[in-house]
């Protein structure tokens, strides 16, 4: 892939907005058996993906806490009414 990128040069990457082949960077991993691929649009996409994932997790946690509070209140009120009988 590295050879192809060097050969292709500054041609635009088809289907990826404002990205040229030269924007793609390859670097060796710590083990040397793999290569890390980075380029601006990928970095931005992953950053947005992780941000949205965190937001969704926060909303799920808030909703679940609200559900638990509702269940606790309902159970407590029902149990009190049962004891008063």
Coordinates of C-alpha atoms in Angstrom, one line a residue:
X1 CA 0.0 0.0 0.0
X2 CA 2.9 2.3 0.8
X3 CA 4.3 1.9 -2.7
X4 CA 0.9 2.6 -4.2
X5 CA 0.5 5.8 -2.2
X6 CA 3.9 7.0 -3.2
X7 CA 3.3 6.2 -6.8
X8 CA -0.2 7.9 -6.9
X9 CA 1.1 11.1 -5.2
X10 CA -1.2 14.0 -4.7
X11 CA -4.2 12.7 -6.7
X12 CA -7.5 13.0 -4.9
X13 CA -8.9 9.9 -3.1
X14 CA -12.1 9.1 -5.0
X15 CA -15.2 9.1 -2.7
X16 CA -13.5 10.8 0.2
X17 CA -14.0 14.6 0.4
X18 CA -10.9 16.8 0.3
X19 CA -8.4 14.0 0.8
X20 CA -5.4 13.2 -1.3
X21 CA -3.4 10.0 -1.4
X22 CA -0.5 11.9 0.2
X23 CA -2.7 12.7 3.2
X24 CA -2.7 9.0 4.2
X25 CA 0.1 8.1 6.6
X26 CA 1.3 4.6 7.3
X27 CA 3.4 3.9 10.4
X28 CA 4.7 0.6 11.8
X29 CA 3.2 -0.8 15.0
X30 CA 5.2 -1.8 18.0
X31 CA 5.3 -5.4 17.0
X32 CA 6.2 -4.5 13.4
X33 CA 3.7 -7.0 12.0
X34 CA 1.0 -4.4 11.4
X35 CA 0.8 -0.9 10.0
X36 CA -1.2 2.0 11.5
X37 CA -3.2 3.9 8.8
X38 CA -4.1 7.6 9.6
X39 CA -5.5 10.5 7.6
X40 CA -7.5 13.6 8.6
X41 CA -11.0 12.5 7.6
X42 CA -10.6 9.1 9.3
X43 CA -9.3 10.9 12.5
X44 CA -12.3 13.3 12.4
X45 CA -14.8 10.5 11.8
X46 CA -13.5 8.4 14.7
X47 CA -13.4 11.4 17.0
X48 CA -17.0 12.2 16.2
X49 CA -18.0 8.5 16.6
X50 CA -16.4 8.2 20.1
X51 CA -18.0 11.5 21.1
X52 CA -21.5 10.3 20.0
X53 CA -20.9 7.0 21.7
X54 CA -20.1 8.7 25.0
X55 CA -23.2 11.0 24.7
X56 CA -25.5 8.0 24.0
X57 CA -24.0 6.1 27.0
X58 CA -24.7 9.1 29.1
X59 CA -28.3 9.3 27.9
X60 CA -28.8 5.6 28.5
X61 CA -27.4 5.9 32.0
X62 CA -29.7 8.8 32.8
X63 CA -32.7 7.1 31.4
X64 CA -31.9 3.9 33.3
X65 CA -31.5 5.8 36.6
X66 CA -34.8 7.5 36.0
X67 CA -36.5 4.1 35.4
X68 CA -35.0 2.7 38.6
X69 CA -36.2 5.7 40.6
X70 CA -39.7 5.3 39.2
X71 CA -39.7 1.6 40.0
X72 CA -38.5 2.3 43.5
X73 CA -41.2 5.0 44.1
X74 CA -43.9 2.8 42.7
X75 CA -42.8 -0.3 44.7
X76 CA -42.5 1.8 47.9
X77 CA -46.0 3.4 47.4
X78 CA -47.6 0.0 46.6
X79 CA -45.9 -1.7 49.6
X80 CA -47.0 1.1 51.9
X81 CA -50.6 0.8 50.7
X82 CA -50.5 -2.9 51.2
X83 CA -49.2 -2.6 54.8
X84 CA -51.9 0.0 55.7
X85 CA -54.7 -2.4 54.6

